[in-house]
């Protein structure tokens, strides 16, 4: 399930450190409002006996925002996406958002104008499926963050997707390829760098897994806003 939250802000721009850094706190704050035990368990233990957290977030993004080099500008048409392939987690996010009038995102106050729940209904898919991320994908090999041209990138992306499939009890995808990659992006999260790039990938996968990844994201740190699928 994916939830698009329409927002407006009085801030003309966001600090670059506020693009991804607040995401984790916002997600856990929402979950804690609805179910503190769920939020604590997910944070400390992960899900289903695995350390992975099946939660994704993508935002804030502002349609029609003026392009200014080195500045993350806003517009009156903002949105923040939340999602999870686990119904219990997704329902907790929806319930908490339904009681909210605003989201504090770092130093910016985002006023909620409404939200839309997008429920994924698996449909048969023939051949390759393409997915494009709206935010950079973060992957690591031996404590080094990888870019799509790096030697171990495909290995780690395949491993990440297979691990997620295992958590969800679904078949792992195959035939994974990176079709296109965006420029290198670097963000600071809790004082540590996160390096990645947006990608367009193709793979053969169970339709249920495709829907799950659209609500979760590609790569690591999805709860921090990385790897969100467009």
Short mmCIF file of C-alpha atoms in Angstrom, two decimals:
data_model
loop_
_atom_site.label_atom_id
_atom_site.label_comp_id
_atom_site.label_asym_id
_atom_site.label_seq_id
_atom_site.Cartn_x
_atom_site.Cartn_y
_atom_site.Cartn_z
CA UNK A 1 0.00 0.00 0.00
CA UNK A 2 1.21 3.50 -0.90
CA UNK A 3 -0.09 6.73 0.63
CA UNK A 4 0.36 10.08 -1.09
CA UNK A 5 0.06 13.01 1.29
CA UNK A 6 -0.55 16.39 -0.35
CA UNK A 7 1.24 19.16 1.52
CA UNK A 8 2.01 22.87 1.37
CA UNK A 9 4.66 24.81 3.23
CA UNK A 10 5.45 28.43 3.87
CA UNK A 11 9.15 27.74 3.35
CA UNK A 12 10.50 28.78 -0.04
CA UNK A 13 13.20 26.13 0.20
CA UNK A 14 14.26 23.15 2.27
CA UNK A 15 17.69 22.72 3.77
CA UNK A 16 19.60 20.00 1.96
CA UNK A 17 20.11 18.19 5.27
CA UNK A 18 16.31 18.13 5.63
CA UNK A 19 15.66 16.27 2.37
CA UNK A 20 16.31 12.79 3.81
CA UNK A 21 17.45 13.20 7.40
CA UNK A 22 14.00 13.70 9.03
CA UNK A 23 12.29 10.80 7.19
CA UNK A 24 13.08 8.04 9.68
CA UNK A 25 11.88 10.08 12.64
CA UNK A 26 8.67 11.06 10.83
CA UNK A 27 7.86 7.43 9.98
CA UNK A 28 8.47 6.11 13.47
CA UNK A 29 6.61 9.07 14.94
CA UNK A 30 3.53 8.18 12.91
CA UNK A 31 3.73 4.50 13.83
CA UNK A 32 4.19 5.30 17.51
CA UNK A 33 1.08 7.48 17.52
CA UNK A 34 -1.02 4.55 16.35
CA UNK A 35 0.77 1.59 17.94
CA UNK A 36 3.81 2.21 20.19
CA UNK A 37 4.53 -1.53 20.48
CA UNK A 38 4.61 -1.93 16.70
CA UNK A 39 6.92 1.07 16.32
CA UNK A 40 9.27 -0.20 19.04
CA UNK A 41 9.35 -3.75 17.70
CA UNK A 42 9.97 -2.65 14.11
CA UNK A 43 12.72 -0.26 15.18
CA UNK A 44 14.51 -2.71 17.48
CA UNK A 45 13.91 -6.06 15.81
CA UNK A 46 12.77 -5.56 12.22
CA UNK A 47 9.99 -7.70 10.78
CA UNK A 48 9.26 -11.42 10.70
CA UNK A 49 12.53 -12.44 12.31
CA UNK A 50 14.57 -10.34 9.87
CA UNK A 51 16.34 -7.04 10.65
CA UNK A 52 14.86 -5.39 7.55
CA UNK A 53 12.12 -2.81 8.04
CA UNK A 54 9.45 -3.14 5.30
CA UNK A 55 8.65 0.58 5.14
CA UNK A 56 9.31 3.12 2.42
CA UNK A 57 8.98 6.88 2.23
CA UNK A 58 9.54 9.34 -0.57
CA UNK A 59 9.39 13.05 -0.07
CA UNK A 60 8.96 15.90 0.16
CA UNK A 61 8.71 16.64 -3.54
CA UNK A 62 7.26 19.79 -5.10
CA UNK A 63 5.74 19.79 -8.56
CA UNK A 64 6.72 22.81 -10.65
CA UNK A 65 9.29 24.07 -8.15
CA UNK A 66 11.75 26.47 -9.81
CA UNK A 67 15.12 24.90 -10.59
CA UNK A 68 17.91 26.69 -8.78
CA UNK A 69 21.40 25.23 -8.61
CA UNK A 70 22.29 24.11 -5.11
CA UNK A 71 18.84 24.92 -3.69
CA UNK A 72 15.96 22.54 -2.87
CA UNK A 73 13.05 24.79 -3.77
CA UNK A 74 9.37 24.27 -2.98
CA UNK A 75 6.05 25.02 -4.68
CA UNK A 76 2.37 25.05 -3.63
CA UNK A 77 2.03 21.49 -5.02
CA UNK A 78 3.95 19.33 -2.59
CA UNK A 79 3.64 15.66 -1.72
CA UNK A 80 5.16 13.12 0.62
CA UNK A 81 4.77 9.40 -0.04
CA UNK A 82 4.65 6.64 2.57
CA UNK A 83 4.26 2.93 1.99
CA UNK A 84 4.60 -0.61 3.26
CA UNK A 85 3.89 -4.05 1.77
CA UNK A 86 2.82 -5.21 5.25
CA UNK A 87 -0.89 -4.44 5.84
CA UNK A 88 -0.43 -3.94 9.60
CA UNK A 89 2.27 -1.31 9.10
CA UNK A 90 0.45 0.40 6.23
CA UNK A 91 -2.78 0.58 8.25
CA UNK A 92 -0.91 2.17 11.16
CA UNK A 93 0.49 4.87 8.85
CA UNK A 94 -2.96 5.60 7.38
CA UNK A 95 -4.57 5.81 10.81
CA UNK A 96 -1.93 8.21 12.13
CA UNK A 97 -2.04 10.41 9.02
CA UNK A 98 -5.85 10.63 9.22
CA UNK A 99 -5.48 12.41 12.58
CA UNK A 100 -2.74 14.79 11.43
CA UNK A 101 -3.05 18.31 10.11
CA UNK A 102 0.67 18.80 9.64
CA UNK A 103 4.03 17.06 9.43
CA UNK A 104 7.16 18.58 10.91
CA UNK A 105 9.88 17.68 8.42
CA UNK A 106 13.16 18.89 9.85
CA UNK A 107 12.90 22.67 10.05
CA UNK A 108 9.94 22.83 7.63
CA UNK A 109 6.29 22.64 8.60
CA UNK A 110 4.26 20.77 6.00
CA UNK A 111 0.52 21.40 6.24
CA UNK A 112 -1.55 18.42 5.10
CA UNK A 113 -4.16 19.19 2.45
CA UNK A 114 -5.36 15.59 2.15
CA UNK A 115 -4.08 12.14 1.32
CA UNK A 116 -4.80 9.31 -1.10
CA UNK A 117 -4.40 5.61 -0.39
CA UNK A 118 -3.12 3.61 -3.36
CA UNK A 119 -3.84 -0.07 -2.80
CA UNK A 120 -1.80 -2.33 -5.05
CA UNK A 121 -3.81 -5.11 -6.66
CA UNK A 122 -1.48 -7.69 -8.28
CA UNK A 123 -2.16 -8.32 -11.95
CA UNK A 124 -0.39 -10.75 -14.28
CA UNK A 125 2.68 -9.24 -15.90
CA UNK A 126 4.30 -10.73 -18.98
CA UNK A 127 8.03 -10.39 -19.54
CA UNK A 128 10.25 -7.78 -17.93
CA UNK A 129 8.95 -5.16 -15.52
CA UNK A 130 10.61 -1.75 -15.32
CA UNK A 131 10.84 0.32 -12.14
CA UNK A 132 12.24 3.84 -11.83
CA UNK A 133 13.22 5.39 -8.52
CA UNK A 134 12.38 8.95 -7.54
CA UNK A 135 15.18 9.05 -4.95
CA UNK A 136 18.74 7.69 -4.93
CA UNK A 137 19.30 3.99 -4.23
CA UNK A 138 21.76 3.28 -1.42
CA UNK A 139 23.82 0.06 -1.50
CA UNK A 140 26.98 -0.94 0.34
CA UNK A 141 29.82 -3.40 -0.03
CA UNK A 142 32.34 -3.74 2.82
CA UNK A 143 31.25 -0.38 4.31
CA UNK A 144 31.67 1.38 0.95
CA UNK A 145 28.64 2.93 -0.68
CA UNK A 146 28.18 1.91 -4.29
CA UNK A 147 27.14 3.57 -7.54
CA UNK A 148 25.63 1.72 -10.53
CA UNK A 149 28.96 1.50 -12.38
CA UNK A 150 30.78 -0.04 -9.40
CA UNK A 151 31.85 -3.68 -9.52
CA UNK A 152 29.62 -5.06 -6.74
CA UNK A 153 26.54 -2.96 -7.44
CA UNK A 154 24.45 -5.62 -9.21
CA UNK A 155 25.48 -8.28 -6.71
CA UNK A 156 24.31 -6.17 -3.77
CA UNK A 157 21.09 -5.04 -5.48
CA UNK A 158 20.19 -8.66 -6.28
CA UNK A 159 20.96 -9.64 -2.69
CA UNK A 160 18.81 -6.83 -1.33
CA UNK A 161 15.84 -7.76 -3.50
CA UNK A 162 16.19 -11.47 -2.69
CA UNK A 163 16.33 -10.67 1.03
CA UNK A 164 13.17 -8.59 0.76
CA UNK A 165 11.42 -11.38 -1.13
CA UNK A 166 12.42 -13.78 1.64
CA UNK A 167 11.01 -11.45 4.33
CA UNK A 168 7.69 -11.31 2.44
CA UNK A 169 7.60 -15.02 1.59
CA UNK A 170 7.60 -14.32 -2.15
CA UNK A 171 9.71 -15.64 -5.05
CA UNK A 172 12.89 -13.68 -5.66
CA UNK A 173 13.15 -11.77 -8.96
CA UNK A 174 15.55 -12.75 -11.73
CA UNK A 175 17.05 -11.19 -14.83
CA UNK A 176 17.80 -7.94 -13.02
CA UNK A 177 19.39 -5.19 -15.14
CA UNK A 178 20.11 -1.50 -14.64
CA UNK A 179 18.82 0.28 -17.74
CA UNK A 180 19.64 3.84 -16.75
CA UNK A 181 21.29 5.67 -13.86
CA UNK A 182 21.18 9.25 -12.71
CA UNK A 183 24.08 11.33 -11.38
CA UNK A 184 25.80 10.67 -8.07
CA UNK A 185 23.99 12.22 -5.12
CA UNK A 186 25.36 12.70 -1.62
CA UNK A 187 23.30 13.44 1.49
CA UNK A 188 24.13 13.64 5.18
CA UNK A 189 22.03 11.50 7.54
CA UNK A 190 22.72 11.63 11.28
CA UNK A 191 26.21 12.91 10.58
CA UNK A 192 27.10 10.14 8.11
CA UNK A 193 27.16 10.39 4.31
CA UNK A 194 24.69 8.53 2.10
CA UNK A 195 25.76 8.20 -1.52
CA UNK A 196 23.65 6.82 -4.34
CA UNK A 197 21.94 7.46 -7.66
CA UNK A 198 18.45 7.15 -9.05
CA UNK A 199 18.05 4.15 -11.34
CA UNK A 200 15.71 2.56 -13.84
CA UNK A 201 15.83 -1.22 -13.58
CA UNK A 202 14.25 -4.17 -15.36
CA UNK A 203 13.57 -7.60 -13.89
CA UNK A 204 11.35 -10.63 -14.14
CA UNK A 205 9.32 -10.87 -10.94
CA UNK A 206 6.14 -12.15 -9.39
CA UNK A 207 3.52 -9.37 -9.70
CA UNK A 208 3.00 -9.49 -5.92
CA UNK A 209 6.68 -8.75 -5.41
CA UNK A 210 6.60 -5.84 -7.86
CA UNK A 211 3.70 -4.30 -5.94
CA UNK A 212 5.52 -4.90 -2.66
CA UNK A 213 8.70 -3.16 -3.85
CA UNK A 214 6.66 -0.18 -5.04
CA UNK A 215 5.51 0.22 -1.43
CA UNK A 216 8.95 -0.47 0.06
CA UNK A 217 11.71 0.71 -2.27
CA UNK A 218 15.00 -0.48 -3.74
CA UNK A 219 18.19 -0.82 -1.77
CA UNK A 220 18.98 0.12 1.80
CA UNK A 221 17.70 2.90 4.07
CA UNK A 222 14.22 2.95 2.57
CA UNK A 223 12.84 4.19 5.90
CA UNK A 224 15.21 7.14 5.42
CA UNK A 225 13.61 8.00 2.07
CA UNK A 226 16.06 6.32 -0.30
CA UNK A 227 15.13 4.06 -3.23
CA UNK A 228 11.47 5.14 -3.40
CA UNK A 229 9.88 3.93 -6.64
CA UNK A 230 8.27 6.58 -8.82
#
